[in-house]
Short mmCIF file of C-alpha atoms in Angstrom, two decimals:
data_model
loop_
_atom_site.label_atom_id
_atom_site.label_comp_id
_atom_site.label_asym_id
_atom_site.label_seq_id
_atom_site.Cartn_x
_atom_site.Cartn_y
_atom_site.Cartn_z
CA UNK A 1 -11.45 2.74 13.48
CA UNK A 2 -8.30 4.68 12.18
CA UNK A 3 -7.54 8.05 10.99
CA UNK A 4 -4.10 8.71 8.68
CA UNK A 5 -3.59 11.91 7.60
CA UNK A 6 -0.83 13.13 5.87
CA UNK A 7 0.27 17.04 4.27
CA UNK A 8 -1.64 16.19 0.52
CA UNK A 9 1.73 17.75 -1.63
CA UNK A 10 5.28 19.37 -0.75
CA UNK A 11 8.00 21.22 -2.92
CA UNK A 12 11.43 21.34 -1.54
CA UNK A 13 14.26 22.20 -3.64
CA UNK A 14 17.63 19.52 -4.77
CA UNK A 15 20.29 18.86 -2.64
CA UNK A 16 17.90 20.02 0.60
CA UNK A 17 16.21 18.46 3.37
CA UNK A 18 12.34 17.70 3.52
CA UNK A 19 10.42 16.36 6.49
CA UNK A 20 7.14 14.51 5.43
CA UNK A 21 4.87 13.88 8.59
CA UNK A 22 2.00 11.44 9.43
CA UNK A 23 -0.39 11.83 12.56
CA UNK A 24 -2.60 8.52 12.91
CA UNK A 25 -5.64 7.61 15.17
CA UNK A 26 -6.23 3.59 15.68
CA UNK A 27 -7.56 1.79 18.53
CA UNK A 28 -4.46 -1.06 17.94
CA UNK A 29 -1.38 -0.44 16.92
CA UNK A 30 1.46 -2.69 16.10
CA UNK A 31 3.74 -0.53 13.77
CA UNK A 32 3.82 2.19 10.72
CA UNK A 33 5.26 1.41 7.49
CA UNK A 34 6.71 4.19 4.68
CA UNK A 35 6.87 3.62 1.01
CA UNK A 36 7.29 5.41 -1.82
CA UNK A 37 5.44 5.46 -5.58
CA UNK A 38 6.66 6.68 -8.29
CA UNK A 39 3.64 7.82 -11.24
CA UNK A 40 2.72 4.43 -12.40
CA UNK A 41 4.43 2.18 -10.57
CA UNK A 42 3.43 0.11 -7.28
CA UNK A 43 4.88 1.54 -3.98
CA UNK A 44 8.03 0.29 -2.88
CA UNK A 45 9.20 -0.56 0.97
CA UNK A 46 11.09 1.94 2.76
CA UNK A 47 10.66 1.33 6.45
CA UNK A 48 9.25 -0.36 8.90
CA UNK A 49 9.18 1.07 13.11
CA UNK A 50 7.71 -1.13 15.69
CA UNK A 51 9.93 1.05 18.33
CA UNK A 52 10.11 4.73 19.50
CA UNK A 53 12.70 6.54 17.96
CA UNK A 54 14.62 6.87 14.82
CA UNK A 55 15.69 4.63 12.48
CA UNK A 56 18.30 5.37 9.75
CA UNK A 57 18.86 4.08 6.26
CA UNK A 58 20.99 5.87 4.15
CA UNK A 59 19.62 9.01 2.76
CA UNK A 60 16.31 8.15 4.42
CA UNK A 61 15.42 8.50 8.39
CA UNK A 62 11.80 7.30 9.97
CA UNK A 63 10.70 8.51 13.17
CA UNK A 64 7.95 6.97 15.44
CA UNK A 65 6.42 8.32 18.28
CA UNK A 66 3.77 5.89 19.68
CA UNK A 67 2.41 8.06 22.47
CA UNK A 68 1.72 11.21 19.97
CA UNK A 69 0.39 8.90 17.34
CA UNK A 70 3.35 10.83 15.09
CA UNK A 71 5.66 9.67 12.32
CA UNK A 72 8.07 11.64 10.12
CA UNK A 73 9.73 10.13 6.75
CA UNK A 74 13.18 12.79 7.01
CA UNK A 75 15.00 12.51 3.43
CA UNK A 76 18.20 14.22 2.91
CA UNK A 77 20.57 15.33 0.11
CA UNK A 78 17.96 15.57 -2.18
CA UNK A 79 17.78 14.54 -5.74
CA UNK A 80 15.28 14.70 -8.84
CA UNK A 81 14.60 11.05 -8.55
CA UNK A 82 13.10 11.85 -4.94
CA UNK A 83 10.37 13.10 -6.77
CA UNK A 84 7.38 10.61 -6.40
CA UNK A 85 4.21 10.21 -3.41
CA UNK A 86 5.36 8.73 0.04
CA UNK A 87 2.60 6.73 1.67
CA UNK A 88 2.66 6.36 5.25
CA UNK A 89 0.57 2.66 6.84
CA UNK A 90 -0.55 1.48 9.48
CA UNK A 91 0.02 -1.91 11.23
CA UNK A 92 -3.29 -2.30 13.14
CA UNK A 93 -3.47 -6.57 14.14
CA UNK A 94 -2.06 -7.40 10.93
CA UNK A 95 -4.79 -5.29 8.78
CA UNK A 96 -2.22 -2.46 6.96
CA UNK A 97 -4.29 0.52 6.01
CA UNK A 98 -2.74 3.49 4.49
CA UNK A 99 -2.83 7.37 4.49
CA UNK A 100 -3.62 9.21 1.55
CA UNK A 101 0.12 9.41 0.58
CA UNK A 102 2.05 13.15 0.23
CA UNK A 103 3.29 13.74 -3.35
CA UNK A 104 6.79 15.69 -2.90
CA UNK A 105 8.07 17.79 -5.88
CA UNK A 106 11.63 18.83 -6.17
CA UNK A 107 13.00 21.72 -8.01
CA UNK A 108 16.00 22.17 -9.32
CA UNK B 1 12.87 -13.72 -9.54
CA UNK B 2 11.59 -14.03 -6.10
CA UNK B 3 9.18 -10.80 -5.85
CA UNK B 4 5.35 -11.32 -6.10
CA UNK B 5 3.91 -11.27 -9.12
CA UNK B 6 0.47 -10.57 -10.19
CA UNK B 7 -1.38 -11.19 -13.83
CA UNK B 8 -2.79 -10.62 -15.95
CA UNK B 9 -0.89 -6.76 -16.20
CA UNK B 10 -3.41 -5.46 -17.68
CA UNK B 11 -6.91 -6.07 -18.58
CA UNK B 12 -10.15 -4.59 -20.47
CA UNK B 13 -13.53 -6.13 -19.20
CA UNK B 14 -17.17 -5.49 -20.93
CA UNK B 15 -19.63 -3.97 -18.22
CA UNK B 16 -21.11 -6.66 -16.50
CA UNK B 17 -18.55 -9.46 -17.32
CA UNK B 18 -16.39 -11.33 -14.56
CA UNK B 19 -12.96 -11.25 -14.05
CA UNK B 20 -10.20 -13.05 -12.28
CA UNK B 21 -7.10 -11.93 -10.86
CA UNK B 22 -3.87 -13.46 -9.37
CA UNK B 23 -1.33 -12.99 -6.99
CA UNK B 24 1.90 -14.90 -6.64
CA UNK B 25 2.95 -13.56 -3.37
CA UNK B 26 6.92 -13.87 -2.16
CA UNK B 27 7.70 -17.81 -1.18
CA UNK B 28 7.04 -18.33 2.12
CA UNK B 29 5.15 -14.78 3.18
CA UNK B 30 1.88 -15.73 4.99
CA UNK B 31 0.39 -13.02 5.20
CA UNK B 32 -1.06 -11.59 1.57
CA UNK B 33 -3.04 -8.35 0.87
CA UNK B 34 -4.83 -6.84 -1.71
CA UNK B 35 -5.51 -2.94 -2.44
CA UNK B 36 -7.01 -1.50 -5.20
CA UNK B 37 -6.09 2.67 -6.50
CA UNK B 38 -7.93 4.50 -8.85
CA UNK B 39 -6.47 7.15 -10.58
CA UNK B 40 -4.73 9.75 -8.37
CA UNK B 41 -6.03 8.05 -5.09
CA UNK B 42 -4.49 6.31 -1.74
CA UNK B 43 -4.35 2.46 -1.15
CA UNK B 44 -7.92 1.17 -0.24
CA UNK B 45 -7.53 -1.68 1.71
CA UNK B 46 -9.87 -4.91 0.51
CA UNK B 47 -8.79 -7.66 2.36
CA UNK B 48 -5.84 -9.89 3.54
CA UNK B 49 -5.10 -13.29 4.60
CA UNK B 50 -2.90 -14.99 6.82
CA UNK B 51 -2.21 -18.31 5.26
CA UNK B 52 -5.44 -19.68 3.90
CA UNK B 53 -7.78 -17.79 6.39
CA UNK B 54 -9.12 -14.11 5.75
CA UNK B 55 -9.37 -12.61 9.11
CA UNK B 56 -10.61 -9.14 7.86
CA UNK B 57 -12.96 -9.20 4.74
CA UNK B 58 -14.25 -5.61 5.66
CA UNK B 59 -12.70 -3.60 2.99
CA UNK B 60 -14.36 -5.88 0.16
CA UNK B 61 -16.91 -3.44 -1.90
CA UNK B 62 -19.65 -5.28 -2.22
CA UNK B 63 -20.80 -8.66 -2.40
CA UNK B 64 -19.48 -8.70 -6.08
CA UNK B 65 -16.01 -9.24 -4.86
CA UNK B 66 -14.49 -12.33 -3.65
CA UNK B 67 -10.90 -13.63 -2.85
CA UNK B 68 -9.31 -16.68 -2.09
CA UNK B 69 -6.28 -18.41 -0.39
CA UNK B 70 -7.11 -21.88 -1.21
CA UNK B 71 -3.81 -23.86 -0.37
CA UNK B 72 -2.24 -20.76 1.46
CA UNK B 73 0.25 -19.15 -1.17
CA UNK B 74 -1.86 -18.04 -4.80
CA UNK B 75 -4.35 -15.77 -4.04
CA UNK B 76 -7.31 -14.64 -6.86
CA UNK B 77 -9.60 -12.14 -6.28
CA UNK B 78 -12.40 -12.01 -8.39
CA UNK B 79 -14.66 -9.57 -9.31
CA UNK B 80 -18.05 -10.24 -11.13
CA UNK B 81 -20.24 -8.42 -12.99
CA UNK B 82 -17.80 -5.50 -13.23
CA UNK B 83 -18.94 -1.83 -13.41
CA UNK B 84 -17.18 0.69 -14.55
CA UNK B 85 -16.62 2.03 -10.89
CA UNK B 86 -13.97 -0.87 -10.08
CA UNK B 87 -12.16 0.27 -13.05
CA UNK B 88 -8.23 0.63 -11.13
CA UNK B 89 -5.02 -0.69 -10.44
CA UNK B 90 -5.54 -3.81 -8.16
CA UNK B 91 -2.03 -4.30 -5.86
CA UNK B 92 -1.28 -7.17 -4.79
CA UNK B 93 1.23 -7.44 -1.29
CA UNK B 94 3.05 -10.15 0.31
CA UNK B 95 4.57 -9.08 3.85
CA UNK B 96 7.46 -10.77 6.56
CA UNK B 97 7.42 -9.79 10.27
CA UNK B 98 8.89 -6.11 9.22
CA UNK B 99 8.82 -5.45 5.40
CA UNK B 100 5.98 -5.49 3.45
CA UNK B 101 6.57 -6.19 -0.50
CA UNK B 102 4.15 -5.20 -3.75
CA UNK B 103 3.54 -7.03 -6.98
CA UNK B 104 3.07 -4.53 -10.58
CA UNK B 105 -0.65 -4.75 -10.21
CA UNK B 106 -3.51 -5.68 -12.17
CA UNK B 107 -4.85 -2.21 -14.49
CA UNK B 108 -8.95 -2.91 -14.77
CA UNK B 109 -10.71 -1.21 -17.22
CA UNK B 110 -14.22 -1.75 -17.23
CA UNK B 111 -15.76 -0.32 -20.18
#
């Protein structure tokens, strides 16, 4: 089976720094996706680690520890538009399952 | 246009009719997925395919639900004799090697 848990809602403030993690249990593992969802809409693609490490794209980092069975979505700089649920997944043999997503509010 | 695309957008079903929906998944992704999210929830998996074949049906509710693959691209899941428990957003996903991409969804109301 797997487990995917993820903090349920954060607040960080514009123009900071917010670190969203996800701890995950499988018995396979093959890689963990991020996305974000904005209210209403269907998530989009954000990343995608296979590796150990940290991968970089733009404002947005993803971490990936295999060994811990820990992730971390790092955004920077901030802005309103940030606003929105970031759903952490699963690669497990091709079946994607997904965490419970964290809904991040910034203030101004 | 080359993102998948999923219809009907939106749709109101009586309680106990069947419906029909349908996934035009990214040309040349073989491996499709669909998810369903009520109101305020996560993803729930249902079931994916790789090509024509669905190698994990697990996530299917009941025996009520049903989806396809015939000719390895357009998928249709169908649901019949709808309650008003599958009343959500049905996502549709179409994934590469190391991206993973969404259609709108289907909104379900069963009333």
């Amino acid at each position: 089976g797997q487990n995917i848990d993820q903090p349920t809602e954060m607040t960080a403030t514009e123009g900071a720094i917010v670190q969203i993690n996800c701890t995950y249990q499988t018995s396979g593992f093959n890689g963990l996706f991020w996305y974000q969802q904005h209210a209403g809409e269907a998530p989009t693609f954000l990343s995608y680690n296979v590796l150990d490490g940290l991968e970089e794209k733009g404002r947005f980092s993803s971490f990936l520890s295999r060994s811990k069975g820990y992730s971390y979505l790092l955004l920077k700089e901030l802005q309103m538009k940030d606003s929105a649920s970031y759903l952490c997944a699963v690669n497990r043999d091709d079946k994607i399952i997904f965490g419970k997503g964290t809904r991040l509010h910034i203030l101004p | 246009g080359a993102g998948v695309s999923q219809s009907p957008r939106y749709k109101v079903a009586k309680r106990g009719q069947d419906v029909a929906l349908r996934c035009d998944p990214i040309s040349g992704h073989t491996a499709l997925y669909w998810y369903r999210q009520s109101l305020g929830q996560g993803l729930e998996f249902l079931i994916y395919f790789q090509g024509n074949s669905a190698p994990d049906k697990s996530g299917l509710p009941s025996d009520r639900f049903f989806a396809e693959r015939p000719e390895g691209s357009v998928s249709t899941l169908k649901i019949q004799r709808t309650q008003q428990e599958d009343s959500a957003v049905y996502l549709c996903a179409s994934r590469t090697v190391n991206e993973q991409f969404f259609g709108p969804g289907t909104r379900l109301t069963v009333l």
